Structure formats: structure tokens, C-alpha cells
Amino acid sequence: MGFLDLEGVQKVYGQNTVVRHFDLEIARGEFVSFLGPSGCGKTTTLRMIAGFEVPTAGTIRIDGKDVTDLKPNQRNVGMVFQSYALFPNLTVAENIGFGLKVARQPKETIRARVEEMLAIIKLPQLGARYPYQLSGGQQQRVALARALAVKPSVLLLDEPLSALDAKIRVSLREEIRSLQRELGITTVYVTHDQEEALSMSDRIVVMSEGRMEQVGAPFDIYNYPSTRFVASFVGTLNIMDARIVDPASGRVAIDGQEVVSTRGMNGAKAGDVRSIALRPEAIVLDGAGGTRNRMEGMVEEVAFLGSVVRIRVRFGDNAIWLDTFNNPGIAPPARGSTAVVSFDRDDLLLLEADAAR
């Protein structure tokens, strides 16, 4: 059993099932991201953990206690919203201390905790300002400090950086992760930004249409996607159709050219047509032979992107993109020319069928 447990959680609105059979154990101090496109159910799941939504079915436990039917103020969770939700008529210090004031903590306790949080978010001199006098990044820091001031058991963040520009997002996500590690607080982070999820998380839950498509560490989610949806949603990926030649030896055929995969052959049968995935960075143009897979195709497109040259090679019905570094001394291949590419056997991954809809 984890510190935060979701067991068989579902949410149904009328005829629309928004979250389906959600089962997840989150360890104490773990940082878990819910990643997926809009409408996949990630925010609804977060709101059920917070208590703003009541599950249609299932159980939610925090530190072994069933909180499924408890109100938000009875769960000891902290919530940070996308819109900051700061009180415009209160100062920064008053915003941070609001939850403590509601809990009727002594004034001296509130003052000390507010000063501590202002120092943690690196805004020690701004306690007397109002939200409109702060930048977007500063406002989000205050919202984070307000959520943490009450010392919650679980911190919930609902796309907290989506309203900020790219440079501030990168800086603030590093601060959030550093602070989370320092405090050791169990955290659930909702985002549709794969870079955020990959860079911040201990584990990622990839969601689609209310389902958990895959759960795993960022390394595994990126390198070993288990379904076509995960493969296409996380990172840049070449997905092709291949015919299984011999599952025992890992041999598959792509447009008549045989290659070998060392992964994902479980359940595959000779003659089956399966989706296979291959990351662009795993492919080398005119690569060496040896045990590496080699395929011959035609250069269909060449795009000059400054430091990188992006090349599309077609084999027949299937095609792949690969990136090479720009070398002023070596001209990129011409469109219509023949090209040989190579990739390691470990990099060719057969995908499982997507979950039944």
C-alpha cells in the first residue's frame, strides 16, 4: 500500500465516463505526473483526490485513511491552480497565511510560517505587496507557498505553469522540483506538456480517454512506450507497420526488408501485422553494419534547421524521420537519392495494441 492510493476510481457524468478504473499507488515523497491531452481525465482525477469531485466508484486513501467521502478541508491536501486563484484584496503575506488563519492558528505561528514560506519561495521582501504588483511567475510562487503553508500531506498541482512564458516555465519547474525534494512532500502534478512531465517526475501516468495507458519512470515511458498512443504522444517517434516473420528470433519485415527486434515479441505470431516504434535519434544515415539493422530507402525530404538537418527516408508504405547534425563540410543527401540507414536491434520496439475503447 502506498501513501496515496487510488483503487478502482471512476467518474461518470450522465452517459459520459470521464475516468475509468483508475488504480494507482503513490509512495510517500514521490512526484507523480498525470500526462495526457485535454479531456483525458487527468484534472478530474486530481479534483477527486482533492475532494472537489466525488468518485462514482472506487476508493481514495491518504496515509491509510479512507478520504473518499471527506470534504476538501478534511483531507489535509494543498492545491495549486492554473489560474493562481490569489485573493486580490489580500497582501502576499495574507494570501500565504490564509489557510492558517482559517485553521485558527495563533497570530505568531502564522507570522513565523509566512516568513518561512516567503524565504523558501525567494520573495522575502514582497510580503506587503498585492497580487497585481507581482509578475506571473511571482504570483505562482505565492500560490505554491499558500498551498504549502498548511503543511499538507499531499500537494496537488493542476497545470500550474501553463499561463507562463517558456523561459519562466523552465525556471519555475526546476524550483518546484527542488522544493518538493527538499520538503519530501508527496506530489501529484497534472500537465499536457511532455517535457515538464519527463523532466520533473519520479513516475508518469500517461492518460487517454479516461484510461491509464502506461505508468512508469520517465526513462521507461520515453524509451519503451507500451501502446501506440503513448509512443505517438510522448516525444518524437517513427511508427511503422511491420509483419512478424519469426517471433522467436525477433525477425520482422518492413516493406519487404527484414530487420530484428530484441524487444516486445510477447504474444506476437508469425504473419501478424504490428506497429513498431523507432526514435529518430536512434537512426544513423549510412550507418555501419555488424549486428545493427540496415534498411535501404529513398530520400523523400530534406529540411535544413540550422544546427540540425532533418531527413525523411521512405521504404515503401512506411517512412522515417532522422536528424543529423549540420556539417558545413558534408552536403546533405539530395531528394530522390538512395539512402541506407541503420539502427540497433534494441531500439526497435513492437507496440502492444492500445487499450480497448
PDB file of C-alpha atoms in Angstrom, residues 89-238:
ATOM      1  CA  ASN A  89      -7.691  42.217  -1.792  1.00  0.00           C
ATOM      2  CA  LEU A  90      -5.090  40.456   0.390  1.00  0.00           C
ATOM      3  CA  THR A  91      -1.358  41.058   0.506  1.00  0.00           C
ATOM      4  CA  VAL A  92       1.141  38.360  -0.385  1.00  0.00           C
ATOM      5  CA  ALA A  93       1.671  37.602   3.296  1.00  0.00           C
ATOM      6  CA  GLU A  94      -2.075  37.469   3.939  1.00  0.00           C
ATOM      7  CA  ASN A  95      -2.585  35.136   0.969  1.00  0.00           C
ATOM      8  CA  ILE A  96       0.095  32.760   2.222  1.00  0.00           C
ATOM      9  CA  GLY A  97      -1.290  32.781   5.738  1.00  0.00           C
ATOM     10  CA  PHE A  98      -4.955  32.466   4.742  1.00  0.00           C
ATOM     11  CA  GLY A  99      -5.235  28.717   5.311  1.00  0.00           C
ATOM     12  CA  LEU A 100      -3.562  29.011   8.696  1.00  0.00           C
ATOM     13  CA  LYS A 101      -5.937  31.823   9.667  1.00  0.00           C
ATOM     14  CA  VAL A 102      -8.948  29.688   8.688  1.00  0.00           C
ATOM     15  CA  ALA A 103      -7.489  26.916  10.851  1.00  0.00           C
ATOM     16  CA  ARG A 104      -7.370  29.460  13.708  1.00  0.00           C
ATOM     17  CA  GLN A 105      -3.677  29.223  14.278  1.00  0.00           C
ATOM     18  CA  PRO A 106      -2.126  31.794  16.677  1.00  0.00           C
ATOM     19  CA  LYS A 107      -1.012  35.044  15.019  1.00  0.00           C
ATOM     20  CA  GLU A 108       2.616  34.476  15.970  1.00  0.00           C
ATOM     21  CA  THR A 109       2.540  30.994  14.455  1.00  0.00           C
ATOM     22  CA  ILE A 110       1.039  32.413  11.249  1.00  0.00           C
ATOM     23  CA  ARG A 111       3.613  35.208  11.079  1.00  0.00           C
ATOM     24  CA  ALA A 112       6.537  32.817  11.551  1.00  0.00           C
ATOM     25  CA  ARG A 113       5.224  30.362   8.973  1.00  0.00           C
ATOM     26  CA  VAL A 114       4.572  33.129   6.411  1.00  0.00           C
ATOM     27  CA  GLU A 115       8.121  34.444   6.835  1.00  0.00           C
ATOM     28  CA  GLU A 116       9.444  30.912   6.412  1.00  0.00           C
ATOM     29  CA  MET A 117       7.453  30.395   3.196  1.00  0.00           C
ATOM     30  CA  LEU A 118       8.473  33.777   1.779  1.00  0.00           C
ATOM     31  CA  ALA A 119      12.094  32.784   2.280  1.00  0.00           C
ATOM     32  CA  ILE A 120      11.545  29.380   0.684  1.00  0.00           C
ATOM     33  CA  ILE A 121       9.987  30.909  -2.466  1.00  0.00           C
ATOM     34  CA  LYS A 122      12.707  33.594  -2.557  1.00  0.00           C
ATOM     35  CA  LEU A 123      10.336  36.555  -2.126  1.00  0.00           C
ATOM     36  CA  PRO A 124      11.234  37.653   1.422  1.00  0.00           C
ATOM     37  CA  GLN A 125      10.784  41.379   0.740  1.00  0.00           C
ATOM     38  CA  LEU A 126       7.441  41.196  -1.070  1.00  0.00           C
ATOM     39  CA  GLY A 127       5.077  40.205   1.714  1.00  0.00           C
ATOM     40  CA  ALA A 128       3.356  43.606   1.794  1.00  0.00           C
ATOM     41  CA  ARG A 129       2.621  43.712  -1.932  1.00  0.00           C
ATOM     42  CA  TYR A 130      -0.666  42.784  -3.575  1.00  0.00           C
ATOM     43  CA  PRO A 131      -1.002  40.158  -6.330  1.00  0.00           C
ATOM     44  CA  TYR A 132      -1.451  42.774  -9.081  1.00  0.00           C
ATOM     45  CA  GLN A 133       2.003  44.132  -8.204  1.00  0.00           C
ATOM     46  CA  LEU A 134       3.671  40.797  -8.970  1.00  0.00           C
ATOM     47  CA  SER A 135       4.744  39.093 -12.184  1.00  0.00           C
ATOM     48  CA  GLY A 136       3.065  35.874 -13.276  1.00  0.00           C
ATOM     49  CA  GLY A 137       5.966  33.787 -12.022  1.00  0.00           C
ATOM     50  CA  GLN A 138       5.930  35.549  -8.648  1.00  0.00           C
ATOM     51  CA  GLN A 139       2.176  35.034  -8.316  1.00  0.00           C
ATOM     52  CA  GLN A 140       2.599  31.312  -8.959  1.00  0.00           C
ATOM     53  CA  ARG A 141       5.295  31.156  -6.274  1.00  0.00           C
ATOM     54  CA  VAL A 142       2.866  32.761  -3.825  1.00  0.00           C
ATOM     55  CA  ALA A 143       0.143  30.260  -4.776  1.00  0.00           C
ATOM     56  CA  LEU A 144       2.617  27.444  -4.144  1.00  0.00           C
ATOM     57  CA  ALA A 145       3.635  28.928  -0.778  1.00  0.00           C
ATOM     58  CA  ARG A 146      -0.027  29.250   0.249  1.00  0.00           C
ATOM     59  CA  ALA A 147      -0.624  25.576  -0.541  1.00  0.00           C
ATOM     60  CA  LEU A 148       2.481  24.516   1.408  1.00  0.00           C
ATOM     61  CA  ALA A 149       1.957  26.797   4.394  1.00  0.00           C
ATOM     62  CA  VAL A 150      -0.579  24.455   5.992  1.00  0.00           C
ATOM     63  CA  LYS A 151       1.909  21.554   5.784  1.00  0.00           C
ATOM     64  CA  PRO A 152      -0.306  19.308   3.641  1.00  0.00           C
ATOM     65  CA  SER A 153       0.162  15.562   3.397  1.00  0.00           C
ATOM     66  CA  VAL A 154      -0.242  15.733  -0.396  1.00  0.00           C
ATOM     67  CA  LEU A 155       0.480  18.588  -2.815  1.00  0.00           C
ATOM     68  CA  LEU A 156      -1.680  18.773  -5.957  1.00  0.00           C
ATOM     69  CA  LEU A 157      -0.749  20.975  -8.915  1.00  0.00           C
ATOM     70  CA  ASP A 158      -3.137  21.484 -11.840  1.00  0.00           C
ATOM     71  CA  GLU A 159      -1.136  22.705 -14.863  1.00  0.00           C
ATOM     72  CA  PRO A 160       0.416  25.458 -12.702  1.00  0.00           C
ATOM     73  CA  LEU A 161       2.855  26.723 -15.337  1.00  0.00           C
ATOM     74  CA  SER A 162       0.711  26.769 -18.471  1.00  0.00           C
ATOM     75  CA  ALA A 163      -0.032  30.510 -18.270  1.00  0.00           C
ATOM     76  CA  LEU A 164       3.659  31.479 -18.108  1.00  0.00           C
ATOM     77  CA  ASP A 165       6.120  32.061 -20.936  1.00  0.00           C
ATOM     78  CA  ALA A 166       8.583  29.334 -21.877  1.00  0.00           C
ATOM     79  CA  LYS A 167      11.676  30.697 -20.113  1.00  0.00           C
ATOM     80  CA  ILE A 168       9.863  31.268 -16.809  1.00  0.00           C
ATOM     81  CA  ARG A 169       8.239  27.825 -17.038  1.00  0.00           C
ATOM     82  CA  VAL A 170      11.640  26.122 -17.225  1.00  0.00           C
ATOM     83  CA  SER A 171      12.985  28.104 -14.289  1.00  0.00           C
ATOM     84  CA  LEU A 172       9.911  27.619 -12.118  1.00  0.00           C
ATOM     85  CA  ARG A 173       9.566  23.904 -12.750  1.00  0.00           C
ATOM     86  CA  GLU A 174      13.155  23.463 -11.555  1.00  0.00           C
ATOM     87  CA  GLU A 175      12.284  25.421  -8.409  1.00  0.00           C
ATOM     88  CA  ILE A 176       9.128  23.370  -7.796  1.00  0.00           C
ATOM     89  CA  ARG A 177      11.025  20.088  -8.132  1.00  0.00           C
ATOM     90  CA  SER A 178      13.853  21.285  -5.906  1.00  0.00           C
ATOM     91  CA  LEU A 179      11.392  22.461  -3.259  1.00  0.00           C
ATOM     92  CA  GLN A 180       9.431  19.210  -3.430  1.00  0.00           C
ATOM     93  CA  ARG A 181      12.600  17.191  -2.872  1.00  0.00           C
ATOM     94  CA  GLU A 182      13.651  19.449  -0.008  1.00  0.00           C
ATOM     95  CA  LEU A 183      10.298  19.115   1.766  1.00  0.00           C
ATOM     96  CA  GLY A 184       9.781  15.454   0.844  1.00  0.00           C
ATOM     97  CA  ILE A 185       6.109  16.048   0.141  1.00  0.00           C
ATOM     98  CA  THR A 186       4.021  13.590  -1.891  1.00  0.00           C
ATOM     99  CA  THR A 187       3.090  15.431  -5.088  1.00  0.00           C
ATOM    100  CA  VAL A 188       0.698  14.892  -7.986  1.00  0.00           C
ATOM    101  CA  TYR A 189       1.251  17.157 -10.981  1.00  0.00           C
ATOM    102  CA  VAL A 190      -1.155  17.497 -13.905  1.00  0.00           C
ATOM    103  CA  THR A 191       0.223  18.598 -17.272  1.00  0.00           C
ATOM    104  CA  HIS A 192      -0.199  18.168 -21.017  1.00  0.00           C
ATOM    105  CA  ASP A 193       3.451  19.203 -21.534  1.00  0.00           C
ATOM    106  CA  GLN A 194       5.577  16.097 -22.031  1.00  0.00           C
ATOM    107  CA  GLU A 195       8.829  17.981 -21.362  1.00  0.00           C
ATOM    108  CA  GLU A 196       7.541  19.068 -17.949  1.00  0.00           C
ATOM    109  CA  ALA A 197       6.496  15.531 -17.067  1.00  0.00           C
ATOM    110  CA  LEU A 198       9.729  13.953 -18.297  1.00  0.00           C
ATOM    111  CA  SER A 199      11.999  16.438 -16.530  1.00  0.00           C
ATOM    112  CA  MET A 200      10.197  16.646 -13.167  1.00  0.00           C
ATOM    113  CA  SER A 201       8.656  13.271 -12.356  1.00  0.00           C
ATOM    114  CA  ASP A 202       9.655  10.163 -10.481  1.00  0.00           C
ATOM    115  CA  ARG A 203       6.866   8.426 -12.381  1.00  0.00           C
ATOM    116  CA  ILE A 204       4.454   9.423 -15.141  1.00  0.00           C
ATOM    117  CA  VAL A 205       0.870   8.254 -15.648  1.00  0.00           C
ATOM    118  CA  VAL A 206       0.022   8.667 -19.335  1.00  0.00           C
ATOM    119  CA  MET A 207      -3.748   9.017 -19.782  1.00  0.00           C
ATOM    120  CA  SER A 208      -6.072   8.828 -22.772  1.00  0.00           C
ATOM    121  CA  GLU A 209      -9.873   8.929 -22.809  1.00  0.00           C
ATOM    122  CA  GLY A 210     -10.065   8.418 -19.052  1.00  0.00           C
ATOM    123  CA  ARG A 211      -7.716   5.430 -19.011  1.00  0.00           C
ATOM    124  CA  MET A 212      -4.234   4.848 -17.699  1.00  0.00           C
ATOM    125  CA  GLU A 213      -2.325   3.941 -20.839  1.00  0.00           C
ATOM    126  CA  GLN A 214       1.031   3.404 -19.135  1.00  0.00           C
ATOM    127  CA  VAL A 215       2.669   4.073 -15.765  1.00  0.00           C
ATOM    128  CA  GLY A 216       6.429   4.221 -15.366  1.00  0.00           C
ATOM    129  CA  ALA A 217       9.598   6.214 -14.859  1.00  0.00           C
ATOM    130  CA  PRO A 218      10.289   8.924 -17.476  1.00  0.00           C
ATOM    131  CA  PHE A 219      13.133   6.818 -18.932  1.00  0.00           C
ATOM    132  CA  ASP A 220      10.808   3.858 -19.490  1.00  0.00           C
ATOM    133  CA  ILE A 221       7.873   5.911 -20.751  1.00  0.00           C
ATOM    134  CA  TYR A 222      10.072   7.583 -23.360  1.00  0.00           C
ATOM    135  CA  ASN A 223      12.225   4.644 -24.428  1.00  0.00           C
ATOM    136  CA  TYR A 224       9.747   1.777 -24.054  1.00  0.00           C
ATOM    137  CA  PRO A 225       6.203   3.012 -24.772  1.00  0.00           C
ATOM    138  CA  SER A 226       3.745   0.142 -24.400  1.00  0.00           C
ATOM    139  CA  THR A 227       0.981   1.379 -26.727  1.00  0.00           C
ATOM    140  CA  ARG A 228       0.758   3.285 -29.975  1.00  0.00           C
ATOM    141  CA  PHE A 229      -0.881   6.203 -28.160  1.00  0.00           C
ATOM    142  CA  VAL A 230       1.971   6.559 -25.667  1.00  0.00           C
ATOM    143  CA  ALA A 231       4.534   6.196 -28.431  1.00  0.00           C
ATOM    144  CA  SER A 232       2.951   8.965 -30.501  1.00  0.00           C
ATOM    145  CA  PHE A 233       2.159  11.305 -27.584  1.00  0.00           C
ATOM    146  CA  VAL A 234       5.469  11.234 -25.716  1.00  0.00           C
ATOM    147  CA  GLY A 235       8.403  12.535 -27.702  1.00  0.00           C
ATOM    148  CA  THR A 236       9.024  12.341 -31.428  1.00  0.00           C
ATOM    149  CA  LEU A 237       8.665   8.842 -32.751  1.00  0.00           C
ATOM    150  CA  ASN A 238       8.605   6.991 -36.043  1.00  0.00           C
TER     151      ASN A 238
END
